[in-house]
Coordinates of C-alpha atoms in Angstrom, one line a residue:
Chain A
M21 CA 95.4 76.2 119.2
K22 CA 92.1 74.7 118.2
L23 CA 91.7 74.7 114.6
N24 CA 88.1 74.8 112.9
K25 CA 87.3 72.8 110.0
A26 CA 87.6 75.8 107.4
F27 CA 91.4 74.7 107.5
D28 CA 90.7 71.7 105.6
K29 CA 88.9 73.6 102.7
S30 CA 91.3 76.6 102.2
L31 CA 94.8 76.0 102.0
W32 CA 96.8 78.6 100.8
V33 CA 100.1 77.7 99.5
F34 CA 103.4 79.7 98.9
H35 CA 105.9 78.0 96.6
V36 CA 109.4 78.1 97.7
N37 CA 112.2 77.1 95.5
A38 CA 115.1 76.1 97.4
A39 CA 117.5 75.3 94.7
S40 CA 115.4 72.8 92.8
C41 CA 116.0 71.4 89.3
N42 CA 112.7 72.9 88.1
G43 CA 111.1 69.6 87.7
C44 CA 109.0 69.5 90.5
D45 CA 107.9 73.3 90.0
I46 CA 106.4 72.3 86.6
E47 CA 104.6 69.8 88.2
I48 CA 103.2 72.1 90.6
V49 CA 102.1 74.3 87.8
A50 CA 100.3 71.1 86.2
A51 CA 98.3 70.6 89.5
L52 CA 96.8 74.2 89.1
T53 CA 95.9 73.4 85.6
P54 CA 92.2 72.7 84.4
R55 CA 93.2 69.0 84.2
Y56 CA 93.9 68.6 87.9
D57 CA 92.4 72.0 89.1
V58 CA 93.3 71.9 92.9
E59 CA 91.4 75.1 93.3
R60 CA 88.3 73.0 93.7
F61 CA 89.6 71.8 97.2
G62 CA 90.3 75.6 98.0
I63 CA 94.0 75.3 97.5
K64 CA 95.5 78.4 96.0
L65 CA 98.7 79.6 95.2
V66 CA 99.6 83.0 96.9
G67 CA 102.4 85.5 96.3
T68 CA 103.7 86.0 99.9
P69 CA 104.5 83.8 102.7
R70 CA 102.3 86.0 105.1
H71 CA 99.2 84.7 103.5
A72 CA 100.3 81.1 103.2
D73 CA 99.2 78.0 105.4
V74 CA 101.4 75.6 103.6
L75 CA 104.8 76.2 102.4
L76 CA 105.6 74.0 99.2
V77 CA 109.2 73.3 99.1
T78 CA 111.0 72.0 96.2
G79 CA 114.7 71.2 95.9
P80 CA 117.6 70.4 98.4
V81 CA 118.6 73.5 100.4
N82 CA 122.0 74.8 99.2
R83 CA 124.0 77.0 101.4
Q84 CA 122.8 80.1 99.5
M85 CA 119.1 79.4 100.2
A86 CA 119.4 78.1 103.8
D87 CA 119.0 81.5 105.4
R88 CA 116.4 82.4 103.2
V89 CA 114.3 79.5 103.5
R90 CA 114.5 79.6 107.4
R91 CA 113.4 83.4 107.0
I92 CA 110.4 82.2 104.7
Y93 CA 109.5 79.7 107.2
E94 CA 109.5 82.2 110.1
Q95 CA 107.6 84.6 108.2
T96 CA 104.8 82.3 107.7
P97 CA 102.0 82.8 110.4
G98 CA 101.0 79.7 112.2
P99 CA 99.6 77.3 112.0
K100 CA 101.2 76.1 109.1
A101 CA 102.5 73.0 107.5
V102 CA 105.7 72.1 105.0
L103 CA 104.8 70.1 102.1
L104 CA 108.3 68.6 100.8
C105 CA 107.8 68.2 97.0
G106 CA 110.1 65.5 95.4
N107 CA 112.8 63.2 96.6
C108 CA 115.2 66.2 97.2
G109 CA 113.5 67.5 100.3
A110 CA 113.6 64.3 101.9
T111 CA 117.0 62.7 101.3
S112 CA 118.7 65.4 99.1
G113 CA 118.0 63.0 96.1
V114 CA 120.7 63.3 93.1
Y115 CA 122.2 66.0 95.1
Y116 CA 123.1 63.7 98.0
D117 CA 126.5 64.4 99.7
S118 CA 127.0 67.4 97.7
Y119 CA 129.4 70.0 98.9
C120 CA 127.0 72.8 98.4
I121 CA 123.9 71.3 100.2
E122 CA 122.8 72.3 103.6
G123 CA 119.8 70.0 104.3
P124 CA 117.9 67.4 103.5
F125 CA 115.3 70.0 104.1
D126 CA 113.5 68.1 106.7
E127 CA 116.5 68.0 109.1
F128 CA 117.3 71.5 108.3
I129 CA 113.8 72.8 109.5
K130 CA 113.7 70.7 112.4
K131 CA 116.5 72.7 113.7
V132 CA 114.7 75.7 113.4
D133 CA 111.3 74.4 114.4
P134 CA 111.4 70.9 116.2
N135 CA 107.4 70.8 116.0
A136 CA 107.2 71.6 112.1
I137 CA 104.6 69.7 110.6
I138 CA 106.2 67.8 107.7
V139 CA 104.6 66.0 104.9
Y140 CA 106.8 64.1 102.4
V141 CA 105.7 63.7 98.9
P142 CA 108.2 61.4 97.2
G143 CA 109.1 61.3 93.1
C144 CA 111.6 62.7 90.9
P145 CA 109.7 64.7 89.7
V146 CA 106.5 64.4 91.8
R147 CA 103.2 63.8 90.0
P148 CA 100.4 66.4 90.2
E149 CA 98.3 63.4 91.7
A150 CA 100.9 62.7 94.5
I151 CA 101.0 66.6 95.4
T152 CA 97.1 66.4 95.8
M153 CA 97.6 63.3 98.0
G154 CA 100.3 65.1 99.8
V155 CA 97.8 67.9 100.8
V156 CA 95.3 65.3 102.0
E157 CA 98.2 64.2 104.2
A158 CA 98.7 67.7 105.7
W159 CA 95.0 68.0 106.4
K160 CA 95.5 64.5 108.5
Q161 CA 98.3 66.2 110.2
L162 CA 96.3 69.4 110.8
E163 CA 93.5 67.1 112.4
V164 CA 95.9 65.8 114.9
L165 CA 96.7 69.3 115.8
R166 CA 92.9 69.9 116.5
G167 CA 92.7 66.5 118.5
E168 CA 95.4 67.7 120.6
A169 CA 93.7 70.9 121.5
K170 CA 90.4 69.1 123.0
Chain B
M127 CA 60.9 109.8 122.4
N128 CA 59.5 109.3 118.8
E129 CA 62.9 110.6 117.3
F130 CA 64.7 108.1 119.8
L131 CA 62.6 105.2 118.5
E132 CA 63.2 106.2 115.0
A133 CA 66.9 106.4 115.6
M134 CA 66.7 102.9 117.1
I135 CA 64.8 101.3 114.4
R136 CA 67.3 102.9 111.6
L137 CA 70.2 101.6 113.8
G138 CA 68.8 98.1 113.9
A139 CA 67.9 98.3 110.1
G140 CA 71.7 99.4 109.5
A141 CA 72.9 96.4 111.6
F142 CA 70.7 93.9 109.7
V143 CA 71.8 95.3 106.2
M144 CA 75.3 95.1 107.1
V145 CA 75.2 91.6 108.3
A146 CA 73.1 90.5 105.2
V147 CA 75.2 92.4 102.8
L148 CA 78.3 90.8 104.3
I149 CA 76.6 87.4 103.4
V150 CA 75.5 88.3 100.0
S151 CA 79.0 89.7 99.1
L152 CA 80.8 86.6 99.9
V153 CA 78.3 84.5 97.9
L154 CA 78.6 86.9 95.1
K155 CA 82.4 86.1 95.4
G156 CA 82.0 82.6 95.3
F157 CA 79.7 83.1 92.0
D158 CA 82.8 85.0 90.7
R159 CA 85.1 82.1 91.5
R160 CA 82.6 79.5 89.9
F161 CA 82.1 81.5 86.8
A162 CA 85.7 82.0 86.4
A163 CA 86.4 78.4 86.6
W164 CA 83.4 77.8 84.2
L165 CA 85.2 80.0 81.7
Q166 CA 88.4 78.2 82.0
A167 CA 87.0 74.7 81.6
R168 CA 87.8 73.7 85.4
V169 CA 85.5 72.4 88.2
G170 CA 86.2 75.4 90.6
P171 CA 85.9 76.0 94.3
P172 CA 82.6 75.4 96.1
L173 CA 80.2 78.2 96.3
M174 CA 81.1 78.7 100.2
Q175 CA 84.7 79.0 99.4
P176 CA 85.0 82.6 100.4
F177 CA 83.0 81.7 103.8
Y178 CA 85.9 79.1 104.3
D179 CA 88.6 81.4 103.6
I180 CA 87.5 84.0 106.2
A181 CA 86.9 81.5 108.7
K182 CA 90.5 80.1 108.0
L183 CA 92.2 83.6 108.2
W184 CA 90.6 84.4 111.4
Q185 CA 92.2 81.3 113.0
K186 CA 95.5 82.3 111.7
E187 CA 98.5 84.1 113.6
N188 CA 98.4 88.0 113.1
I189 CA 101.8 89.2 112.4
L190 CA 102.9 92.8 113.1
P191 CA 106.0 93.2 111.2
E192 CA 109.3 94.8 112.9
R193 CA 109.4 97.6 110.9
A194 CA 105.6 98.5 110.5
V195 CA 104.0 101.4 112.2
S196 CA 101.9 99.6 114.4
W197 CA 98.9 101.8 115.0
S198 CA 98.1 102.5 111.3
F199 CA 99.2 99.0 110.1
M200 CA 96.5 97.6 112.7
G201 CA 94.1 100.3 112.3
A202 CA 93.7 100.3 108.4
P203 CA 92.0 97.1 107.7
F204 CA 89.5 97.8 110.4
L205 CA 88.8 101.4 108.9
A206 CA 88.6 100.0 105.4
L207 CA 86.1 97.4 106.4
V208 CA 84.3 100.3 108.4
G209 CA 84.4 102.5 105.3
S210 CA 82.9 100.1 102.8
L211 CA 80.2 99.2 105.5
V212 CA 79.1 103.0 105.8
L213 CA 78.8 103.2 102.1
L214 CA 75.9 100.7 102.4
L215 CA 73.8 103.1 104.4
F216 CA 73.9 105.4 101.1
V217 CA 73.8 103.2 98.3
P218 CA 70.6 101.7 97.1
L219 CA 70.7 97.9 98.0
G220 CA 67.9 95.9 96.7
P221 CA 64.8 97.2 94.9
V222 CA 64.8 100.8 95.7
T223 CA 62.0 102.3 93.7
G224 CA 62.3 105.9 94.8
K225 CA 60.5 107.9 97.7
V226 CA 57.1 107.4 96.5
E227 CA 57.0 103.8 97.8
G228 CA 59.2 103.7 100.5
W229 CA 62.1 101.5 99.5
M230 CA 65.2 103.6 99.6
P231 CA 68.6 103.8 101.1
L232 CA 68.9 103.8 104.9
L233 CA 70.4 107.3 105.2
E234 CA 68.6 108.9 102.4
G235 CA 68.6 112.7 102.8
Y236 CA 71.7 112.7 105.0
G237 CA 73.8 112.2 101.9
D238 CA 73.9 112.1 98.2
L239 CA 76.0 111.2 95.2
I240 CA 79.0 113.0 96.1
L241 CA 79.3 111.6 99.5
V242 CA 79.1 108.2 97.8
V243 CA 82.0 109.1 95.6
Y244 CA 84.0 110.3 98.6
L245 CA 83.1 107.2 100.6
L246 CA 84.3 104.8 97.8
A247 CA 87.6 106.3 98.1
V248 CA 87.8 105.5 101.8
P249 CA 88.8 101.6 101.6
S250 CA 91.3 102.2 98.8
L251 CA 92.8 105.3 100.8
M252 CA 93.1 102.7 104.0
M253 CA 94.8 100.1 101.9
A254 CA 97.4 102.8 100.9
I255 CA 97.7 103.7 104.3
G256 CA 98.2 100.3 105.6
G257 CA 100.5 99.5 102.7
F258 CA 102.8 102.5 103.4
S259 CA 102.8 101.5 107.1
S260 CA 103.8 98.0 106.6
G261 CA 107.4 99.1 106.3
S262 CA 107.8 96.7 103.3
P263 CA 109.1 97.8 100.1
L264 CA 106.8 95.5 98.0
A265 CA 103.9 97.1 99.9
T266 CA 105.2 100.5 99.4
V267 CA 105.1 100.0 95.8
G268 CA 101.8 98.8 96.0
A269 CA 100.4 101.6 98.0
Q270 CA 102.1 104.2 95.5
R271 CA 100.3 102.2 92.6
E272 CA 97.2 102.2 94.4
L273 CA 97.2 106.0 94.8
V274 CA 98.3 106.6 91.3
M275 CA 95.2 104.3 90.1
M276 CA 92.8 106.5 92.5
M277 CA 93.8 109.8 90.9
S278 CA 93.4 108.2 87.5
Y279 CA 89.9 106.9 87.8
E280 CA 88.4 109.4 90.1
L281 CA 88.1 112.2 87.1
P282 CA 86.1 109.9 84.7
L283 CA 83.9 108.6 87.6
S284 CA 83.0 112.0 88.9
V285 CA 82.2 113.2 85.2
V286 CA 79.8 110.4 85.0
V287 CA 78.2 110.9 88.4
L288 CA 77.8 114.7 87.7
S289 CA 76.7 114.6 84.4
L290 CA 73.7 112.2 85.3
G291 CA 72.8 114.5 88.1
W292 CA 72.8 117.5 85.9
R293 CA 70.8 115.8 83.3
L294 CA 68.2 115.0 86.0
S295 CA 68.1 118.5 87.2
K296 CA 67.1 119.7 83.7
L297 CA 64.1 117.5 83.9
D298 CA 62.2 120.3 85.8
L299 CA 60.3 117.4 87.9
G300 CA 61.4 119.2 91.3
L301 CA 63.7 116.3 91.9
D302 CA 66.8 116.5 94.0
A303 CA 69.6 116.1 91.2
L304 CA 72.1 114.3 93.3
S305 CA 69.9 112.2 95.5
I306 CA 70.4 108.6 94.7
A307 CA 66.8 107.6 95.5
D308 CA 65.4 110.4 93.0
I309 CA 67.9 109.1 90.3
T310 CA 66.8 105.6 90.6
S311 CA 63.0 106.8 90.7
K312 CA 63.4 108.5 87.3
P313 CA 65.7 106.3 84.9
L314 CA 66.9 108.9 82.4
W315 CA 66.6 106.3 79.3
G316 CA 63.2 107.3 78.9
E317 CA 63.5 111.0 79.4
V318 CA 66.2 111.7 76.9
G319 CA 66.3 111.8 73.0
L320 CA 68.7 109.9 70.7
L321 CA 71.7 112.0 71.5
G322 CA 71.2 111.5 75.0
V323 CA 70.9 107.9 74.7
I324 CA 74.0 107.6 73.0
G325 CA 75.7 110.0 75.5
L326 CA 74.2 107.8 78.5
L327 CA 75.5 104.8 76.8
M328 CA 79.1 106.2 76.6
L329 CA 78.8 107.0 80.4
A330 CA 77.6 103.6 81.0
V331 CA 80.9 102.2 79.4
V332 CA 83.2 104.3 81.1
F333 CA 81.2 103.5 84.5
F334 CA 81.6 99.8 83.9
L335 CA 85.3 100.3 83.0
I336 CA 85.7 101.9 86.3
I337 CA 84.3 98.9 88.3
P338 CA 87.1 96.5 88.0
S339 CA 89.9 99.2 88.6
E340 CA 88.0 100.4 91.8
L341 CA 87.8 96.8 93.0
S342 CA 91.5 96.1 91.9
K343 CA 90.9 93.0 89.7
I344 CA 92.7 91.8 86.5
P345 CA 94.0 93.6 84.5
F346 CA 93.7 96.7 86.8
D347 CA 95.1 94.8 89.7
A348 CA 98.8 96.5 89.7
P349 CA 98.7 97.6 93.3
E350 CA 98.0 94.0 94.6
A351 CA 100.1 92.2 91.6
E352 CA 100.7 88.8 93.2
T353 CA 103.2 87.4 91.0
E354 CA 105.3 90.7 90.5
I355 CA 105.4 92.4 94.0
G356 CA 104.1 89.6 96.3
G357 CA 100.6 90.7 97.0
G358 CA 101.3 94.4 97.0
I359 CA 99.8 96.5 99.6
L360 CA 98.6 93.1 101.3
A361 CA 102.1 91.8 101.2
E362 CA 102.7 92.1 104.8
Y363 CA 99.3 91.5 106.1
S364 CA 98.2 88.1 107.7
G365 CA 95.6 86.6 109.9
N366 CA 92.4 88.6 110.7
N367 CA 93.8 91.9 109.2
L368 CA 93.8 90.2 105.9
A369 CA 90.4 88.8 106.5
M370 CA 89.0 92.4 107.1
F371 CA 90.7 93.8 103.8
Y372 CA 89.0 90.4 102.1
L373 CA 85.6 91.4 103.6
S374 CA 86.1 95.2 102.8
D375 CA 86.8 94.2 99.1
A376 CA 83.7 92.0 99.1
V377 CA 81.4 94.6 100.6
K378 CA 82.7 97.3 98.4
T379 CA 81.9 94.9 95.4
V380 CA 78.2 94.9 96.3
A381 CA 78.1 98.6 96.8
F382 CA 79.9 99.5 93.8
T383 CA 77.8 97.2 91.5
S384 CA 74.5 98.2 92.9
L385 CA 75.4 101.6 92.6
A386 CA 76.0 100.8 88.9
V387 CA 72.6 99.3 88.8
A388 CA 71.1 102.1 90.7
L389 CA 72.5 104.5 88.2
F390 CA 71.9 102.8 84.8
F391 CA 69.4 100.0 85.2
P392 CA 67.2 100.7 88.3
Y393 CA 64.2 98.9 86.8
G394 CA 62.3 96.3 88.8
I395 CA 60.3 93.2 87.3
S396 CA 57.5 92.5 89.9
G397 CA 55.0 94.9 87.8
N398 CA 55.9 92.5 84.4
I399 CA 55.5 89.3 86.6
G400 CA 52.3 90.3 88.2
E401 CA 50.9 90.8 84.4
L402 CA 52.1 87.8 83.4
I403 CA 50.6 85.7 86.2
G404 CA 47.3 87.7 86.1
T405 CA 47.4 89.1 89.6
P406 CA 49.4 92.4 90.4
L407 CA 52.2 91.8 93.2
S408 CA 52.5 93.9 96.0
G409 CA 54.1 94.5 99.4
W410 CA 56.4 91.7 100.7
A411 CA 55.8 89.6 97.3
A412 CA 56.7 92.3 95.0
F413 CA 59.8 93.0 97.3
G414 CA 60.9 89.6 97.1
V415 CA 60.9 89.3 93.4
D416 CA 62.6 92.6 93.3
L417 CA 65.2 91.6 95.5
V418 CA 66.0 88.4 93.7
F419 CA 66.1 90.3 90.4
W420 CA 68.5 92.9 92.1
F421 CA 70.9 90.0 93.0
I422 CA 70.7 88.8 89.4
K423 CA 71.4 92.2 88.1
I424 CA 74.6 92.9 90.4
E425 CA 75.9 89.3 89.6
L426 CA 75.5 90.1 85.7
V427 CA 77.2 93.4 86.1
Y428 CA 80.0 91.7 88.1
F429 CA 80.5 89.1 85.6
F430 CA 80.7 91.1 82.7
A431 CA 82.7 94.0 84.1
V432 CA 84.9 91.8 86.3
T433 CA 84.9 88.0 85.8
V434 CA 85.0 87.8 82.0
I435 CA 87.7 90.4 81.8
R436 CA 89.9 89.1 84.6
V437 CA 90.0 85.6 83.1
G438 CA 90.5 86.9 79.4
A439 CA 93.2 89.6 80.0
A440 CA 96.6 89.9 81.4
R441 CA 97.7 92.7 84.0
L442 CA 98.3 96.0 82.5
R443 CA 101.4 98.0 83.4
I444 CA 100.5 100.9 86.0
D445 CA 101.6 103.9 83.4
R446 CA 99.6 102.4 80.6
L447 CA 96.7 101.8 83.1
S448 CA 96.8 105.3 84.4
W449 CA 96.8 106.8 80.9
L450 CA 93.8 104.4 79.9
Y451 CA 91.7 106.1 82.6
L452 CA 93.3 109.6 82.2
V453 CA 93.1 110.1 78.4
P454 CA 90.7 107.7 76.7
L455 CA 88.0 107.0 79.3
S456 CA 88.1 110.8 80.6
V457 CA 87.6 112.0 76.9
L458 CA 84.9 109.4 76.4
S459 CA 83.0 110.5 79.6
V460 CA 83.3 114.4 78.6
V461 CA 82.0 113.2 75.4
G462 CA 79.0 111.6 76.7
A463 CA 78.5 114.8 79.2
V464 CA 78.4 116.9 75.8
M465 CA 75.9 114.5 74.2
L466 CA 73.8 114.9 77.5
Y467 CA 74.1 118.6 77.2
L468 CA 73.5 118.7 73.4
D469 CA 70.2 116.5 74.0
T470 CA 68.8 119.3 76.1
L471 CA 69.0 122.2 73.4

């Protein structure tokens, strides 16, 4: 698959709340406000995974959400990237070792798709600047994908 | 042979117009997003953003849902785009000054206002068909809402269009009352009395309020409500199918706003500019000036009828939306038509 440059300039994001505490979700909304305005980079929040290029996942994955998140990931048309917002996605954060947690999300998604592009944005909660930075990292990952095709 | 040549020229001109309008319509969408950002005190995406979106969508995987009816699901986006492109052959684009000076819609004489009103329904109908065949409950709800909305705004739209044509036929100028080129060549504002002007104003208000709902923009975007039914009709579409709906929406925007301009404000400024600089403009210079002026006019219509309203308002519920078109706006349009009638007495 050869990607064109337009991918960098128009990333549509679908927000998946996988049992998050809502801290990161508030910060994502903050990133869309006029103060940070991620739309100036062409980033847009969409209402369905079918339109999305990036899955913005917040929270650890609990048992209730595990199957749903897997299905949302599979419903997203490729090429796609996953942006893990907050510590929970990478390490389960404060929910570490809890009886109801299925993930950390990255291990969980690697089981579904070994080649998944995952970008980690740490923070509890993440800052809007960090989310923007994470998108830049996602661009780099997609550039790698572009390089492989040549 | 001559007929063949003429047909070929028309074919070439049609292809040129379609490609040009595709570009213009995406630029118009870019302006819309810039201005919306400006109204919200944001920076906003670059002007070329819609082009990037299309180029990206064309790269994406095209998913056919398991429960979708495949032929209508895949066919609907294409037919929606074709429907709105065909519209361009009948709607006056750019400075149409009537049959006298030669600039007019490409297929003038082959179709009139009634056909345009029907063609306007094609993209919406195709979206509804696409929604119904997606096999998703969200898309089905969206498609039902789209049909309800179409049924609501078609009545005031037809009243506006027909009363304009009727008033033109009363002028006894030997003009074809429903031909768009004739309507644009003889703006009614100068031909009617005070009552008529009030009536025309009412019709213009109704027409301008139909623009956002015809294009499914906030607050009339119940069929595509993202936060509520996840994109509605478009919920299951991805990749180039989604891009085709996007393009069809953009083209319809240009067609509908320039129809509004042609019906209510078909003036050019090349004459005035010619007076201002001392030498009358003619030929291509006049055409260029009027073309730019036409773009400014449709952008202004789009800005006030769509951008300002969509930034400043929240989504209406579908029943209230339907009521708004079926009762107050229909009554307003009929009152406007009666005013035009009283003006002829």
